[in-house]
mmCIF file of C-alpha atoms in Angstrom:
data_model
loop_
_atom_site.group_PDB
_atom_site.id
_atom_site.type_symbol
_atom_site.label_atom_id
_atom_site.label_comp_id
_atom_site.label_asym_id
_atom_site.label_seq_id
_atom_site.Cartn_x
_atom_site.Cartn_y
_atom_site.Cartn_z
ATOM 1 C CA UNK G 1 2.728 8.733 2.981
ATOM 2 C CA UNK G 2 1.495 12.831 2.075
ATOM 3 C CA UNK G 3 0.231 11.870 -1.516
ATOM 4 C CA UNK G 4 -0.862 8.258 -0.710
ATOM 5 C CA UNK G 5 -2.965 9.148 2.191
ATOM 6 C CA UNK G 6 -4.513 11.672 0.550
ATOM 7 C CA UNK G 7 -5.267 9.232 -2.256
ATOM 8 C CA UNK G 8 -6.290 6.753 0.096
ATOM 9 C CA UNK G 9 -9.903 6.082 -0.112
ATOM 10 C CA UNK G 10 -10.869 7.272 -3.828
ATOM 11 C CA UNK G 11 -10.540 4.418 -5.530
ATOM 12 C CA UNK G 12 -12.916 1.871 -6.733
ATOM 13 C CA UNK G 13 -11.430 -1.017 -6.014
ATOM 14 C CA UNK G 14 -12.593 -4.089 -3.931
ATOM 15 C CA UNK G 15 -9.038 -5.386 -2.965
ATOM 16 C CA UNK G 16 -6.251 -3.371 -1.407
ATOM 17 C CA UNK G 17 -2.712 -5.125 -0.422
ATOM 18 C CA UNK G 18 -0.297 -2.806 0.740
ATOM 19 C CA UNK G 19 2.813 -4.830 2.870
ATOM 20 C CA UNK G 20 5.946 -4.026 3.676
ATOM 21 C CA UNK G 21 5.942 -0.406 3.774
ATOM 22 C CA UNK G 22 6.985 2.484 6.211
ATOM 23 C CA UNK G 23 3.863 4.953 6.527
ATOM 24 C CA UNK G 24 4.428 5.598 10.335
ATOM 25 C CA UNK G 25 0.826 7.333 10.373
ATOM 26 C CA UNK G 26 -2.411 6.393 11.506
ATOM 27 C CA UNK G 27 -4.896 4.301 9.521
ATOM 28 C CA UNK G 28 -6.710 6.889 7.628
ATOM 29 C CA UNK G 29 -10.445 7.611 8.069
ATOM 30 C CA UNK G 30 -11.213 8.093 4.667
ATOM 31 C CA UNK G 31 -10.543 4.547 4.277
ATOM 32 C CA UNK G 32 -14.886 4.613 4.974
ATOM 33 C CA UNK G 33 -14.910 6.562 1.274
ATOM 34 C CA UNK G 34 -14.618 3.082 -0.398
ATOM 35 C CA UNK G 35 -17.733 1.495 1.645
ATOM 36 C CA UNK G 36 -19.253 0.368 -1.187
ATOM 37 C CA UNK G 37 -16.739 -1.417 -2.913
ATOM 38 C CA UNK G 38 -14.128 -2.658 -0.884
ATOM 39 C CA UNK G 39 -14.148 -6.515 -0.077
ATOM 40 C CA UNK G 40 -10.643 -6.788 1.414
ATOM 41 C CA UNK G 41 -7.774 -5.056 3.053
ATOM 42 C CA UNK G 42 -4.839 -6.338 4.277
ATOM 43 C CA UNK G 43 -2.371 -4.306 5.542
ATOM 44 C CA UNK G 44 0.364 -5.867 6.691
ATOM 45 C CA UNK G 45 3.688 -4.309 8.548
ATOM 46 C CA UNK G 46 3.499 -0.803 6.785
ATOM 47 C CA UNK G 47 4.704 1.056 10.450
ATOM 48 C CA UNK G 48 0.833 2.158 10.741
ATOM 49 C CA UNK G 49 0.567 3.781 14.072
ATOM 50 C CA UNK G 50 -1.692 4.938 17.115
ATOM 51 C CA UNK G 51 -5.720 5.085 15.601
ATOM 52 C CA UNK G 52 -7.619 2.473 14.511
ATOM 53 C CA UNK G 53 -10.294 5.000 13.168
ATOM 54 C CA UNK G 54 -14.055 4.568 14.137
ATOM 55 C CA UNK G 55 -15.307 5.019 10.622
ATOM 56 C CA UNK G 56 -13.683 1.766 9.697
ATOM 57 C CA UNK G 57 -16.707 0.226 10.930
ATOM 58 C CA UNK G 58 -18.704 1.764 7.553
ATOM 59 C CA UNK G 59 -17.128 -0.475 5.546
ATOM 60 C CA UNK G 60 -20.194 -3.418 5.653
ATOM 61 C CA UNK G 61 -18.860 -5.092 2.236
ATOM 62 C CA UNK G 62 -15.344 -5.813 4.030
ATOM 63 C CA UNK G 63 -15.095 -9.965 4.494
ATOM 64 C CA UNK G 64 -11.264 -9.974 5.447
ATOM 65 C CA UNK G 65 -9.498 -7.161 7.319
ATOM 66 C CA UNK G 66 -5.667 -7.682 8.323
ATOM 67 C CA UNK G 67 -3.998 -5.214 9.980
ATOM 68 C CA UNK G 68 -1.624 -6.973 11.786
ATOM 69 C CA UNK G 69 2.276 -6.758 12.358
ATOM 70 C CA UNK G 70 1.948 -2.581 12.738
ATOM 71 C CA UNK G 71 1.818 -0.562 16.271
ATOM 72 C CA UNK G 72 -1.513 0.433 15.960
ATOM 73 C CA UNK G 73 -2.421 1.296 19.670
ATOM 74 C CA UNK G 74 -5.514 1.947 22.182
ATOM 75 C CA UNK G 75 -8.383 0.277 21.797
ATOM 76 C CA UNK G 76 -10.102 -1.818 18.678
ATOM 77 C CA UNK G 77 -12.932 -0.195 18.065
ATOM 78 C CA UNK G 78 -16.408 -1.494 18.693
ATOM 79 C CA UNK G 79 -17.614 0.052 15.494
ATOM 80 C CA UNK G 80 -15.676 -3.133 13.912
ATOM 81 C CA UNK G 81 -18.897 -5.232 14.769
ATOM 82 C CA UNK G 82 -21.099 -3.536 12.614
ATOM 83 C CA UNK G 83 -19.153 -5.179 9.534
ATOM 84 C CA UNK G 84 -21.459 -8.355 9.678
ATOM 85 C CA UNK G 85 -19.967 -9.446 6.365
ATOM 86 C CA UNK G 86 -16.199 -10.034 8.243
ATOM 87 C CA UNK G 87 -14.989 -13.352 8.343
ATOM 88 C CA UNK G 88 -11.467 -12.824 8.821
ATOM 89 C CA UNK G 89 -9.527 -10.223 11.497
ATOM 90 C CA UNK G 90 -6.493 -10.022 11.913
ATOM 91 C CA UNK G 91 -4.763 -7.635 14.371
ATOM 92 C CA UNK G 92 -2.148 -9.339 15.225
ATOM 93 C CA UNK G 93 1.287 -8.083 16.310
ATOM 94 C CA UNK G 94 0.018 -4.403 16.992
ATOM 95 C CA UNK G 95 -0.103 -2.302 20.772
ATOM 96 C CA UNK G 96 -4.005 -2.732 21.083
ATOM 97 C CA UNK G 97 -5.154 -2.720 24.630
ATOM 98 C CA UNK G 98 -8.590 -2.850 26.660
ATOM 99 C CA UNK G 99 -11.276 -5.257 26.496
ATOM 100 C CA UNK G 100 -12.494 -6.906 23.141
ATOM 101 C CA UNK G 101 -15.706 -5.804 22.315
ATOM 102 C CA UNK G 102 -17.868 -8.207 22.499
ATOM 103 C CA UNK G 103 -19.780 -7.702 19.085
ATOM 104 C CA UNK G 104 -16.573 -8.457 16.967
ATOM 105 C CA UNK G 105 -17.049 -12.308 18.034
ATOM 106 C CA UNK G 106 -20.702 -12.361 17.550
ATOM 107 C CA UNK G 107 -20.500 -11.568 14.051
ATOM 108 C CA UNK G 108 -22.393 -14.102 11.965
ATOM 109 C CA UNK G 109 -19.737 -14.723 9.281
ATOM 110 C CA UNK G 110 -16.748 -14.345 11.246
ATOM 111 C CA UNK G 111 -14.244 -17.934 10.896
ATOM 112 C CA UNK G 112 -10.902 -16.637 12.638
ATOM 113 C CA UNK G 113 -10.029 -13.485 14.695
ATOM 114 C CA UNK G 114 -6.073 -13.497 15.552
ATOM 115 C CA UNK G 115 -4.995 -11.170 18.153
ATOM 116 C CA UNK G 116 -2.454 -12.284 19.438
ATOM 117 C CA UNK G 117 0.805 -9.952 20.637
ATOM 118 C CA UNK G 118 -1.080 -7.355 21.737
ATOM 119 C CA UNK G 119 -2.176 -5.669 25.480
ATOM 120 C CA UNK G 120 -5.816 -7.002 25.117
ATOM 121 C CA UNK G 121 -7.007 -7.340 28.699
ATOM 122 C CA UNK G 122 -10.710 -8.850 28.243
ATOM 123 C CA UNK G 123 -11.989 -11.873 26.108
ATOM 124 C CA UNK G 124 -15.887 -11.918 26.119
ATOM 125 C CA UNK G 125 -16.613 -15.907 25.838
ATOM 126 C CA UNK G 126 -18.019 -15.292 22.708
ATOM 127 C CA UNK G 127 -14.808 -15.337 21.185
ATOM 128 C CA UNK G 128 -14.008 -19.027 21.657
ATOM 129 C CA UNK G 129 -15.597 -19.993 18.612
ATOM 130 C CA UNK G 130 -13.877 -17.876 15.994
ATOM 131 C CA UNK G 131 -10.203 -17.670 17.802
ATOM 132 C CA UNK G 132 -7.829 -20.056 16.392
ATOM 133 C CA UNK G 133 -5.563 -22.279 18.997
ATOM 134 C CA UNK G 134 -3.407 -19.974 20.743
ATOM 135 C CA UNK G 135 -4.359 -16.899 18.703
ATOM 136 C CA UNK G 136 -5.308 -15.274 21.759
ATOM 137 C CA UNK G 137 -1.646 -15.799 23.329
ATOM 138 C CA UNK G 138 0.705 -12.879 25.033
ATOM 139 C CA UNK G 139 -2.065 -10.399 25.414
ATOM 140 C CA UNK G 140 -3.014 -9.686 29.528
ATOM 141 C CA UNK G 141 -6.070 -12.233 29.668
ATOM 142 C CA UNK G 142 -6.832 -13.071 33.142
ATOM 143 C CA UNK G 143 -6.591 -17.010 33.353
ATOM 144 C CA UNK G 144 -5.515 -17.581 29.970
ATOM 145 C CA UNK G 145 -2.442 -19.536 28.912
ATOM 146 C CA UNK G 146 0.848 -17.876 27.463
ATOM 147 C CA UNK G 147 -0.146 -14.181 28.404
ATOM 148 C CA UNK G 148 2.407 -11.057 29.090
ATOM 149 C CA UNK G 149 1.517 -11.615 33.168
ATOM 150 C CA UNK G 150 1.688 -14.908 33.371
#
């Protein structure tokens, strides 16, 4: 993904859709070049691995942000709850681990946040109200249904 990558980030637009691909490198930072225009990005299984970067959190126009069915890994940053224009997230399917941050579910606009298949081991109670039915499932939740340790 050389050329893309470097690419990645100078564009105008206010949609990107990229699925199906085979990048097998990290979400690029320079993602946070398009803050002012980009309204959605879904990126669905393209083999994105390891960072989540912390600059995604400068993208405050972004109202649906899908990430899921890559290995992304470690934890979701908390610089994802200063995007209080999000109403979607979707991380599902990924390697994320720790503890939610609690911001991401008090976001005013936020509707659904799917996390589901990942190694998430904290929910802050917050997160009731914007987590679909089971879209919390096989993660390591303490005294949650359908988790990896139950």
């Amino acid at each position: 993904m050389a050329s893309s990558q470097d690419n990645f980030g100078n564009s105008p637009a206010s949609v990107v859709i990229l699925v199906h691909n085979s990048f097998g490198e990290c979400l690029p930072a320079r993602v946070a070049n398009m803050f002012g225009t980009l309204n959605k990005i879904m990126l669905i299984n393209n083999g994105l691995t390891s960072c989540f970067p912390q600059e995604i959190g400068l993208l405050r126009e972004l109202t649906v942000l899908d990430v899921s069915f890559n290995e992304l890994a470690g934890p979701l940053p908390p610089e994802v709850a200063l995007m209080r224009k999000l109403e979607q997230l979707d991380v599902a399917h990924n390697r994320l681990t720790g503890a939610i941050p609690p911001g991401i579910c008090e976001l005013p606009r936020l509707k659904n946040f799917t996390f589901t298949y990942n190694f998430f081991t904290g929910e802050p109670p917050s997160c009731m109200r914007v987590v679909p039915r089971d879209g919390d499932r096989s993660n390591c939740l303490p005294n949650r249904p359908a988790q990896w340790t139950s």
